[in-house]
mmCIF file of C-alpha atoms in Angstrom:
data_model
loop_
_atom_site.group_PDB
_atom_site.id
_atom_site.type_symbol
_atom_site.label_atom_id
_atom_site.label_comp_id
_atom_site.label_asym_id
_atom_site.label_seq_id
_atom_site.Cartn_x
_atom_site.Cartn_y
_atom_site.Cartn_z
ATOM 1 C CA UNK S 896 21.166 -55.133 -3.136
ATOM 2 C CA UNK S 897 20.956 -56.172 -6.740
ATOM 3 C CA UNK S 898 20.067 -59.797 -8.294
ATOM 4 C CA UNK S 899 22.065 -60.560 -11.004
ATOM 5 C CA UNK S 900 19.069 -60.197 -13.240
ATOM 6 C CA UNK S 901 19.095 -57.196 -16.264
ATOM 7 C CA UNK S 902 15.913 -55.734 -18.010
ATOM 8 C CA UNK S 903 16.503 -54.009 -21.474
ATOM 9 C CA UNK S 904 14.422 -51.125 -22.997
ATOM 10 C CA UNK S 905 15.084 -49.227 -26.278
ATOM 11 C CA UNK S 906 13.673 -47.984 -29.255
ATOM 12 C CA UNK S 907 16.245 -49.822 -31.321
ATOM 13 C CA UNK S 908 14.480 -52.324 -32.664
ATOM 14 C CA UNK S 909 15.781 -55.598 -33.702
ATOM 15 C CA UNK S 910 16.807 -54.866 -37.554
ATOM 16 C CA UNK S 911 20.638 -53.980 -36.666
ATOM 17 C CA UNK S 912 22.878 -55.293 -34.169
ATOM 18 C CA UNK S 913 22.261 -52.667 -31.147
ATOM 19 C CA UNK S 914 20.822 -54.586 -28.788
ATOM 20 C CA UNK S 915 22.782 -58.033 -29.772
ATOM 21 C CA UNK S 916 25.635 -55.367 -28.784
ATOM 22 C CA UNK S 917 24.491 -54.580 -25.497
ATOM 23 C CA UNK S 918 23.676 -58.082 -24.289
ATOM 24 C CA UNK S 919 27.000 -58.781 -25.615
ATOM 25 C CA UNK S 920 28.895 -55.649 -23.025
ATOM 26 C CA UNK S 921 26.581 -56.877 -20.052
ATOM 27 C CA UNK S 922 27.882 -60.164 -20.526
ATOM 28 C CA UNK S 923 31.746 -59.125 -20.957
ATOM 29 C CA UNK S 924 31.292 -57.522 -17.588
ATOM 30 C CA UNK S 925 29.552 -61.148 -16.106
ATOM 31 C CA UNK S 926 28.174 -64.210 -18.211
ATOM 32 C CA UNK S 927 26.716 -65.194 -15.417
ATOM 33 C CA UNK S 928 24.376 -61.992 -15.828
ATOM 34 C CA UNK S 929 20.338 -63.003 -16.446
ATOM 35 C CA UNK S 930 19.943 -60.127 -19.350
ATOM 36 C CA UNK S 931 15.946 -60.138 -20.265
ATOM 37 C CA UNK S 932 13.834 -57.641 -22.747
ATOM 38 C CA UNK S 933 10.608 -55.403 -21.702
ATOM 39 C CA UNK S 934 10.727 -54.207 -25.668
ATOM 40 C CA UNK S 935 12.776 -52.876 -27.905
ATOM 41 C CA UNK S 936 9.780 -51.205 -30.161
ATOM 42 C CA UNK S 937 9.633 -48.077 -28.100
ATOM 43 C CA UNK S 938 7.946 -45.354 -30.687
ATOM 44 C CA UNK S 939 11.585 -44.194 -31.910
ATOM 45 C CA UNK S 940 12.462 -40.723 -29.346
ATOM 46 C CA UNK S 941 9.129 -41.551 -27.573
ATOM 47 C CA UNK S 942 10.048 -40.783 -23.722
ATOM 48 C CA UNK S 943 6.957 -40.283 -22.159
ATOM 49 C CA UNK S 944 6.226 -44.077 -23.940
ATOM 50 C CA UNK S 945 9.441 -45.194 -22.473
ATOM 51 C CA UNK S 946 8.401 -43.875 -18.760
ATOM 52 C CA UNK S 947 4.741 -45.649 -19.319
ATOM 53 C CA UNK S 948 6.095 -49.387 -20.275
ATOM 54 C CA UNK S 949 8.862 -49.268 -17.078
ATOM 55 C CA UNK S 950 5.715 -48.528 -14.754
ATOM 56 C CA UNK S 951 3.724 -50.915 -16.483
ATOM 57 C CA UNK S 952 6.506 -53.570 -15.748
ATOM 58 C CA UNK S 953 8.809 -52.606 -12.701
ATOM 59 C CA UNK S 954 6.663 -54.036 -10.305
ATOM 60 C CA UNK S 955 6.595 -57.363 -11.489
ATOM 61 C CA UNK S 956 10.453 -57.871 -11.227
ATOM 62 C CA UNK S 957 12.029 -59.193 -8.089
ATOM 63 C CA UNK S 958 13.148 -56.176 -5.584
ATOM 64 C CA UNK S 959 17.127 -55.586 -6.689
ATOM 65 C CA UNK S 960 16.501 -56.069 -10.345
ATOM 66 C CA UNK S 961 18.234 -53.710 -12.488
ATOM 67 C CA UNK S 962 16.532 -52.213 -15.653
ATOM 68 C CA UNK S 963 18.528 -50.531 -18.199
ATOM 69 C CA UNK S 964 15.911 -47.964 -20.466
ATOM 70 C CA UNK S 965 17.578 -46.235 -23.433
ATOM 71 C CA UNK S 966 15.499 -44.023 -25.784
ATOM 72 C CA UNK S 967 17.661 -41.222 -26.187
ATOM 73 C CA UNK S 968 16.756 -38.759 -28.486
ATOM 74 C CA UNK S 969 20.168 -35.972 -26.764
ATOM 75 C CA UNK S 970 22.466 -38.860 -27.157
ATOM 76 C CA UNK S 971 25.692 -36.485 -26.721
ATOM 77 C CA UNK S 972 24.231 -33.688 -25.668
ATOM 78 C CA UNK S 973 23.966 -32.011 -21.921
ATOM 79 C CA UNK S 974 21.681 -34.534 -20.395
ATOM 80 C CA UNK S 975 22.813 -36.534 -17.486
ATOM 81 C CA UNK S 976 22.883 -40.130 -17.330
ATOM 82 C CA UNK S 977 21.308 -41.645 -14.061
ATOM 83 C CA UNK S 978 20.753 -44.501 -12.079
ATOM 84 C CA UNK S 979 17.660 -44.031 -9.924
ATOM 85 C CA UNK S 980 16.564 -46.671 -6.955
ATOM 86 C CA UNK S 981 12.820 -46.787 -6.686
ATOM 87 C CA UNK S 982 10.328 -47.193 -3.565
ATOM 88 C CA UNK S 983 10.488 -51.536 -4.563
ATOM 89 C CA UNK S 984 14.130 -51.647 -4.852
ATOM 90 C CA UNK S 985 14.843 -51.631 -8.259
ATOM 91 C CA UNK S 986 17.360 -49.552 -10.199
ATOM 92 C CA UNK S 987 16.797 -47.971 -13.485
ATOM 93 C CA UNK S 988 19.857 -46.515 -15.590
ATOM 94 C CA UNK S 989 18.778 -44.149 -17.656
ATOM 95 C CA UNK S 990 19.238 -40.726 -19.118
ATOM 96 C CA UNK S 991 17.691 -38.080 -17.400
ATOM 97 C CA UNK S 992 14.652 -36.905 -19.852
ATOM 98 C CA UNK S 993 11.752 -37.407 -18.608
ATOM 99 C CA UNK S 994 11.644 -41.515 -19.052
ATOM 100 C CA UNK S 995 11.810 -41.370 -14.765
ATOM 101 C CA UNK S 996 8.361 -39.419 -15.378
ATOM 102 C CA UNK S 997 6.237 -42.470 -14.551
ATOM 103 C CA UNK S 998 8.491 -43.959 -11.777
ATOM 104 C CA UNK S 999 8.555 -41.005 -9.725
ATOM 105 C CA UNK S 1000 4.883 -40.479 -9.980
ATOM 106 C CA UNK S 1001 3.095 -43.603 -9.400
ATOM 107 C CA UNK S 1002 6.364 -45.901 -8.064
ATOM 108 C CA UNK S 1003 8.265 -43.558 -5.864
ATOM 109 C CA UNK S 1004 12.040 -42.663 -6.461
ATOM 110 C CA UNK S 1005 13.856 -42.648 -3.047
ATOM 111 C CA UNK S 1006 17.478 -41.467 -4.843
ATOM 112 C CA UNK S 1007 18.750 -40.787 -7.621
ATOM 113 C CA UNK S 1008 22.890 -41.112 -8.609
ATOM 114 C CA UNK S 1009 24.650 -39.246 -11.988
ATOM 115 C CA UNK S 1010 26.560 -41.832 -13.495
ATOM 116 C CA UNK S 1011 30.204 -40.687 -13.542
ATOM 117 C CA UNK S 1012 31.694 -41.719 -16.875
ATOM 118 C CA UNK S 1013 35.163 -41.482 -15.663
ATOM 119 C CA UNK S 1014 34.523 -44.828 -14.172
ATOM 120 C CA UNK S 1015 31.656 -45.750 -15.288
ATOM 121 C CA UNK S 1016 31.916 -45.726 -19.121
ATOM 122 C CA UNK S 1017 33.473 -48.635 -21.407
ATOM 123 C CA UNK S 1018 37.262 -48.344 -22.026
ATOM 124 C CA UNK S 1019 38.267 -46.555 -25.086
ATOM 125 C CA UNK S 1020 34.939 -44.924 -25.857
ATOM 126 C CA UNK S 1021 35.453 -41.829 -24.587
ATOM 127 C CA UNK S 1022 35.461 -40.275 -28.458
ATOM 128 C CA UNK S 1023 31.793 -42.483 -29.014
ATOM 129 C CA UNK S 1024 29.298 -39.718 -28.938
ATOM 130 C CA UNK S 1025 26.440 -41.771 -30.296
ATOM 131 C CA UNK S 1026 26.182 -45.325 -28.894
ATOM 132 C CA UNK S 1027 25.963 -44.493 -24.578
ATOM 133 C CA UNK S 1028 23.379 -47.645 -24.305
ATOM 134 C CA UNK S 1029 26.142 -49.282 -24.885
ATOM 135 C CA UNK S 1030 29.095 -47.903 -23.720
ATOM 136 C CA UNK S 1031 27.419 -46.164 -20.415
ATOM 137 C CA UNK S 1032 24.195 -47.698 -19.892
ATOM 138 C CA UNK S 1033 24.585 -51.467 -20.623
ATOM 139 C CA UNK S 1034 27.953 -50.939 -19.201
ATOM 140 C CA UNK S 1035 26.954 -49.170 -15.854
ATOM 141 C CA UNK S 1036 23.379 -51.297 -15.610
ATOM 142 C CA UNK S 1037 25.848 -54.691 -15.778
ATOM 143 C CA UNK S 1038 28.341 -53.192 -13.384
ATOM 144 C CA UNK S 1039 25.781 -52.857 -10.508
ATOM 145 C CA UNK S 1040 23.339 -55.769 -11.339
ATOM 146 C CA UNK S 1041 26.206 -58.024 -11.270
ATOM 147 C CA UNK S 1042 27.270 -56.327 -7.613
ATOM 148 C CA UNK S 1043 30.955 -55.325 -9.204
ATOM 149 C CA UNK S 1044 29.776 -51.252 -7.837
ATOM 150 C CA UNK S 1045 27.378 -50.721 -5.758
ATOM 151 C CA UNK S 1046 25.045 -47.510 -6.246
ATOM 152 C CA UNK S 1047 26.688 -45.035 -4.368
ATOM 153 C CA UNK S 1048 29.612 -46.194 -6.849
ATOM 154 C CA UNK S 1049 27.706 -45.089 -9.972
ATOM 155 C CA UNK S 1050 28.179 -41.679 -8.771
ATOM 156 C CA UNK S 1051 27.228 -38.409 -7.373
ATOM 157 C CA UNK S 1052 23.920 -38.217 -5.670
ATOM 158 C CA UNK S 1053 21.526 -36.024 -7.287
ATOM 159 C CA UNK S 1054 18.040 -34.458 -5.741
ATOM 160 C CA UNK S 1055 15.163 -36.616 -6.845
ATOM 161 C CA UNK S 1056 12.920 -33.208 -7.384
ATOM 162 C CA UNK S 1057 15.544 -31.933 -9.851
ATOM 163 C CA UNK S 1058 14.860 -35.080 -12.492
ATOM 164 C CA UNK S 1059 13.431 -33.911 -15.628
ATOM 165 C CA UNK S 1060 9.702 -34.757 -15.082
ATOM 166 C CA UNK S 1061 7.126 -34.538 -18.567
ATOM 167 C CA UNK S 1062 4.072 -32.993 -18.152
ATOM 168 C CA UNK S 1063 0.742 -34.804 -17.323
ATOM 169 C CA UNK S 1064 -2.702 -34.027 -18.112
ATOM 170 C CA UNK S 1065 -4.526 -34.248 -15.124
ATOM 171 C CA UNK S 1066 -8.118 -35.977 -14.325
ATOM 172 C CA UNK S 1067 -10.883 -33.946 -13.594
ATOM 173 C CA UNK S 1068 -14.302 -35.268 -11.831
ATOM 174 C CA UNK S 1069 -17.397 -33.338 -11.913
ATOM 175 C CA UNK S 1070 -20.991 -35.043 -10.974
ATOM 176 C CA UNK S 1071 -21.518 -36.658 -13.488
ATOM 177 C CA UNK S 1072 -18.514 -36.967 -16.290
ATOM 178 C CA UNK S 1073 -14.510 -38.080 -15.839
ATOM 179 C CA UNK S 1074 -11.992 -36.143 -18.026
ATOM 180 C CA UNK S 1075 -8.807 -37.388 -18.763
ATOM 181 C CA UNK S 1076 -6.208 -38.587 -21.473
ATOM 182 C CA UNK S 1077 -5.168 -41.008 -23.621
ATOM 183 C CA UNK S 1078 -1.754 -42.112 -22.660
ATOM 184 C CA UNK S 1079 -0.947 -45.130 -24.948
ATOM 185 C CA UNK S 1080 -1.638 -47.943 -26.443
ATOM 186 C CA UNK S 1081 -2.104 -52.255 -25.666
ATOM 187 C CA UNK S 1082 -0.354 -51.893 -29.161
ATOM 188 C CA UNK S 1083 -0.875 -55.440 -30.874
ATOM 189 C CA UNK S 1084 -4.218 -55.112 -29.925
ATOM 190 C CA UNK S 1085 -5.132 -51.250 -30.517
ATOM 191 C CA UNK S 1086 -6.940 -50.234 -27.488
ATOM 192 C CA UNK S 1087 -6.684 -47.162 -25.895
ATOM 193 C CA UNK S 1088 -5.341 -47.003 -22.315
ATOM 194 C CA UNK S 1089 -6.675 -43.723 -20.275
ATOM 195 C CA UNK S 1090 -4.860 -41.823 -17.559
ATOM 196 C CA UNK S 1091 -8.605 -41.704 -15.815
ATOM 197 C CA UNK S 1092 -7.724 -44.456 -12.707
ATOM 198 C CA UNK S 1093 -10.208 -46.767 -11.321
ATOM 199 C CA UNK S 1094 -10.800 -45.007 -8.286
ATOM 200 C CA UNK S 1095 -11.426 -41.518 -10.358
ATOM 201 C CA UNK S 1096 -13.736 -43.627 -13.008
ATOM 202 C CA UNK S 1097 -15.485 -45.279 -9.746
ATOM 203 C CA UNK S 1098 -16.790 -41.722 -8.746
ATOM 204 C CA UNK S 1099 -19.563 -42.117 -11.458
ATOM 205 C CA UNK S 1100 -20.380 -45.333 -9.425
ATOM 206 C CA UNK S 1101 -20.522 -47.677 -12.796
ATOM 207 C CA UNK S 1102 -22.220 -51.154 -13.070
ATOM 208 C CA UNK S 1103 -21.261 -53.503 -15.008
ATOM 209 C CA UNK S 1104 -23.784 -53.081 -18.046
ATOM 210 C CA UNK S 1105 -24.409 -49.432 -17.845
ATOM 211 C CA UNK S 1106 -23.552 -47.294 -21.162
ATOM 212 C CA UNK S 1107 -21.809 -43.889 -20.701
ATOM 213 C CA UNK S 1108 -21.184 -41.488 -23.163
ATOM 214 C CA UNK S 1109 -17.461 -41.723 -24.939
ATOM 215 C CA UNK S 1110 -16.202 -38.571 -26.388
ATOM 216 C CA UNK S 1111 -12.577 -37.887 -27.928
ATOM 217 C CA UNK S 1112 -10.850 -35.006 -28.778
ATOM 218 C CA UNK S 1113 -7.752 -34.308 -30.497
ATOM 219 C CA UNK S 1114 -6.765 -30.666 -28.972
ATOM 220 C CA UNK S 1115 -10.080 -29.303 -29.795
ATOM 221 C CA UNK S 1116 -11.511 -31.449 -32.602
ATOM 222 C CA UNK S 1117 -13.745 -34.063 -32.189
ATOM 223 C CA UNK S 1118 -12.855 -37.833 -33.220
ATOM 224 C CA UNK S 1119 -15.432 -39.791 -31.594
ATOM 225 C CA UNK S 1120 -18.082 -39.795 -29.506
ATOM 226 C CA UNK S 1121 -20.998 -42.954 -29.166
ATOM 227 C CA UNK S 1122 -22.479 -44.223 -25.900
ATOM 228 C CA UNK S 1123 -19.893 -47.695 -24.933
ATOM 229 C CA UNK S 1124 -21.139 -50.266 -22.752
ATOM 230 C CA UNK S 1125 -18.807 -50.637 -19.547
ATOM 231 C CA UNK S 1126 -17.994 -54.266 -19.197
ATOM 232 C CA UNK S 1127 -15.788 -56.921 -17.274
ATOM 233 C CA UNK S 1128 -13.979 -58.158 -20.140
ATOM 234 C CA UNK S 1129 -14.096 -57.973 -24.088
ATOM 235 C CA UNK S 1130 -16.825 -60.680 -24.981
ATOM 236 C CA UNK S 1131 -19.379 -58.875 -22.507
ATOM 237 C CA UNK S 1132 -19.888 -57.193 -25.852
ATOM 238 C CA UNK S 1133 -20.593 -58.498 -29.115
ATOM 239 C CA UNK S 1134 -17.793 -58.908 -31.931
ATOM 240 C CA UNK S 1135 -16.823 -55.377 -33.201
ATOM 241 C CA UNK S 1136 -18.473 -53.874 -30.748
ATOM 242 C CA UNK S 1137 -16.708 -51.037 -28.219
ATOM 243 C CA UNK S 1138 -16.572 -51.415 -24.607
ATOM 244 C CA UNK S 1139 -15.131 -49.311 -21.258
ATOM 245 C CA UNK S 1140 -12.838 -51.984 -18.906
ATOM 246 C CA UNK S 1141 -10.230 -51.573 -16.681
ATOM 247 C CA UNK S 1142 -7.278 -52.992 -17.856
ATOM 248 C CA UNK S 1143 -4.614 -54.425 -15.979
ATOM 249 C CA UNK S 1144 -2.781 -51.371 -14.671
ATOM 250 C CA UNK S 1145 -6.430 -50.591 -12.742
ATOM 251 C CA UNK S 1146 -7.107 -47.491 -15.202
ATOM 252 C CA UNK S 1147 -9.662 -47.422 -18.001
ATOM 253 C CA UNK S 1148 -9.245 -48.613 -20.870
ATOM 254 C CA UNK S 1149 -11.401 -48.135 -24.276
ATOM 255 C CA UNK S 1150 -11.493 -50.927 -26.808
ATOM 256 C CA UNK S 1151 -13.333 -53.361 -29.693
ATOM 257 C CA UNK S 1152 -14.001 -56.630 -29.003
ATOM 258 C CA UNK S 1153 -11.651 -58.590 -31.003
ATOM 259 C CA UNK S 1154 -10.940 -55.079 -32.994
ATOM 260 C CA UNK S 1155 -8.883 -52.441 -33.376
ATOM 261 C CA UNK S 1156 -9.988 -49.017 -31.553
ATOM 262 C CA UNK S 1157 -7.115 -46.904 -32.344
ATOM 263 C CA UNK S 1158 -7.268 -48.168 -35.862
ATOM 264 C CA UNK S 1159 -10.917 -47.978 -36.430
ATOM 265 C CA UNK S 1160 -11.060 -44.292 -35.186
ATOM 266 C CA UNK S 1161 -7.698 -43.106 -35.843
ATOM 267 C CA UNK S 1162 -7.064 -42.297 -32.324
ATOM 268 C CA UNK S 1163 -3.160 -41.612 -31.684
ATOM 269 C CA UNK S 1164 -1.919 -41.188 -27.764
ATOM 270 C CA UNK S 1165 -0.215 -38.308 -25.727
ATOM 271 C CA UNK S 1166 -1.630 -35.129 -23.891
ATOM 272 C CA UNK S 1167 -3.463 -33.822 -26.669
ATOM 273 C CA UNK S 1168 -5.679 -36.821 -27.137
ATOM 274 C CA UNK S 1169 -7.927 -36.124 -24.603
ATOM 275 C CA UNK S 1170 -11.481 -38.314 -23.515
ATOM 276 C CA UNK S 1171 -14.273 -37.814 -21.275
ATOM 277 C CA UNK S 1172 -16.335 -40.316 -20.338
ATOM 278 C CA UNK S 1173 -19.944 -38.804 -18.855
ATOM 279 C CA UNK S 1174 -23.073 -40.854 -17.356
ATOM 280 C CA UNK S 1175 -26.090 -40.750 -19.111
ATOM 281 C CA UNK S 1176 -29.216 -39.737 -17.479
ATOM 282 C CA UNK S 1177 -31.491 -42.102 -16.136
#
């Protein structure tokens, strides 16, 4: 059952009047609709960011909530447009290219529904080719968070193993060194956010205080590499100084007390950005 509540992703931005025009087609379908933002300031195409920031936020929704995500780089092309219901009962309209990825992975996606445009799709759009946030998405997401379809009216059921899934880089443990990548940023603040979970960072069995040797690699060349103090929270460290935490989404996370790590190293994010973090001998 859905909640009357609506969760907006894009990487629109808020310089034109896209979004304003989504919240605007939720709302024709029912004021009474609570419409709410996760961000708009998706990296523009960015899907695999797109799948990271709905896992990063799902969970703190009430079950039934209905999140709309649209970065979209085949707007009008052959890729389906889907509502999936996760493991927590929450629905997710989206197109079906990769920005699931996450969800499926780390949520759980128990089914998954093609959105059928003949009845699902704004009147008098049907020659719109660029715009389906908000003439399928916003449209469909208000249509079921309201409870004016329910999901098995969005459409045909699809098999949850035939969603288009985007490749992960996956941890490695040896005795004494964790491998893994850098997924994304904690943007405002620019520090790095690792696949490497707790549990797989816990197999070095850290203390709080022990240094470990940080090394980063773009593909094959070498960006960085110092020995970082592993710490409870930023000030364990002094001012400008780097530190190993676990952020808030339990995995590792690299960063400069009250700095800038991606900008002080020029570190970007995706599967070739990749880290290992390896105990130094006692």
């Amino acid at each position: 059952m859905t909640n009357n509540l609506l969760v907006l992703q894009s990487d629109f931005g808020l310089v034109d009047g896209a979004v304003s025009a989504m919240i605007g087609v939720a709302l024709q379908e029912e004021a009474s609709l609570g419409v709410h933002h996760l961000t708009h300031d998706i990296t523009p195409y960015n899907t695999f960011e797109a799948s990271y920031r709905l896992f990063q936020t799902v969970e703190y929704w009430p079950e039934g909530t209905t999140f709309v995500s649209v970065v979209d780089p085949g707007v009008g092309s052959s890729r389906k447009s889907v509502v999936a219901l996760t493991k927590t009962g929450q629905y997710i309209v989206t197109p079906d290219n990769g920005t699931l990825s996450y969800i499926k992975k780390v949520v759980g996606i128990v089914a998954v529904r093609e959105i059928s445009e003949v009845e699902n799709r704004r009147s008098n759009t049907e020659l719109s080719y660029t715009f389906h946030g908000r003439d399928v998405y916003a449209y469909t997401g208000a249509k079921l968070a309201s409870g004016h379809i329910s999901f098995e009216e969005v459409g045909p059921e699809l098999p949850v193993d035939k969603i288009l899934e985007l490749p992960v880089v996956e941890t490695i443990i040896e005795d004494n060194l964790v491998r893994g990548a850098i997924d994304i940023l904690d943007v405002r603040f620019g520090s790095l956010w690792t696949s490497i979970t707790r549990d797989d960072f816990y197999a070095l069995e850290p203390n709080f205080g022990d240094r470990f040797e940080v090394t980063i690699f773009n593909n094959d060349m070498l960006v960085y590499q110092n020995q970082v103090t592993y710490g409870k929270s930023f000030a364990d460290v002094r001012i400008g100084q780097p530190i190993i935490y676990i952020n808030s989404l339990y995995r590792v996370g690299l960063a400069i007390n009250q700095g800038s790590f991606a900008k002080a190293y020029n570190v970007g994010v995706g599967s070739n950005w990749h880290i290992e973090i390896k105990r130094l001998g006692d």
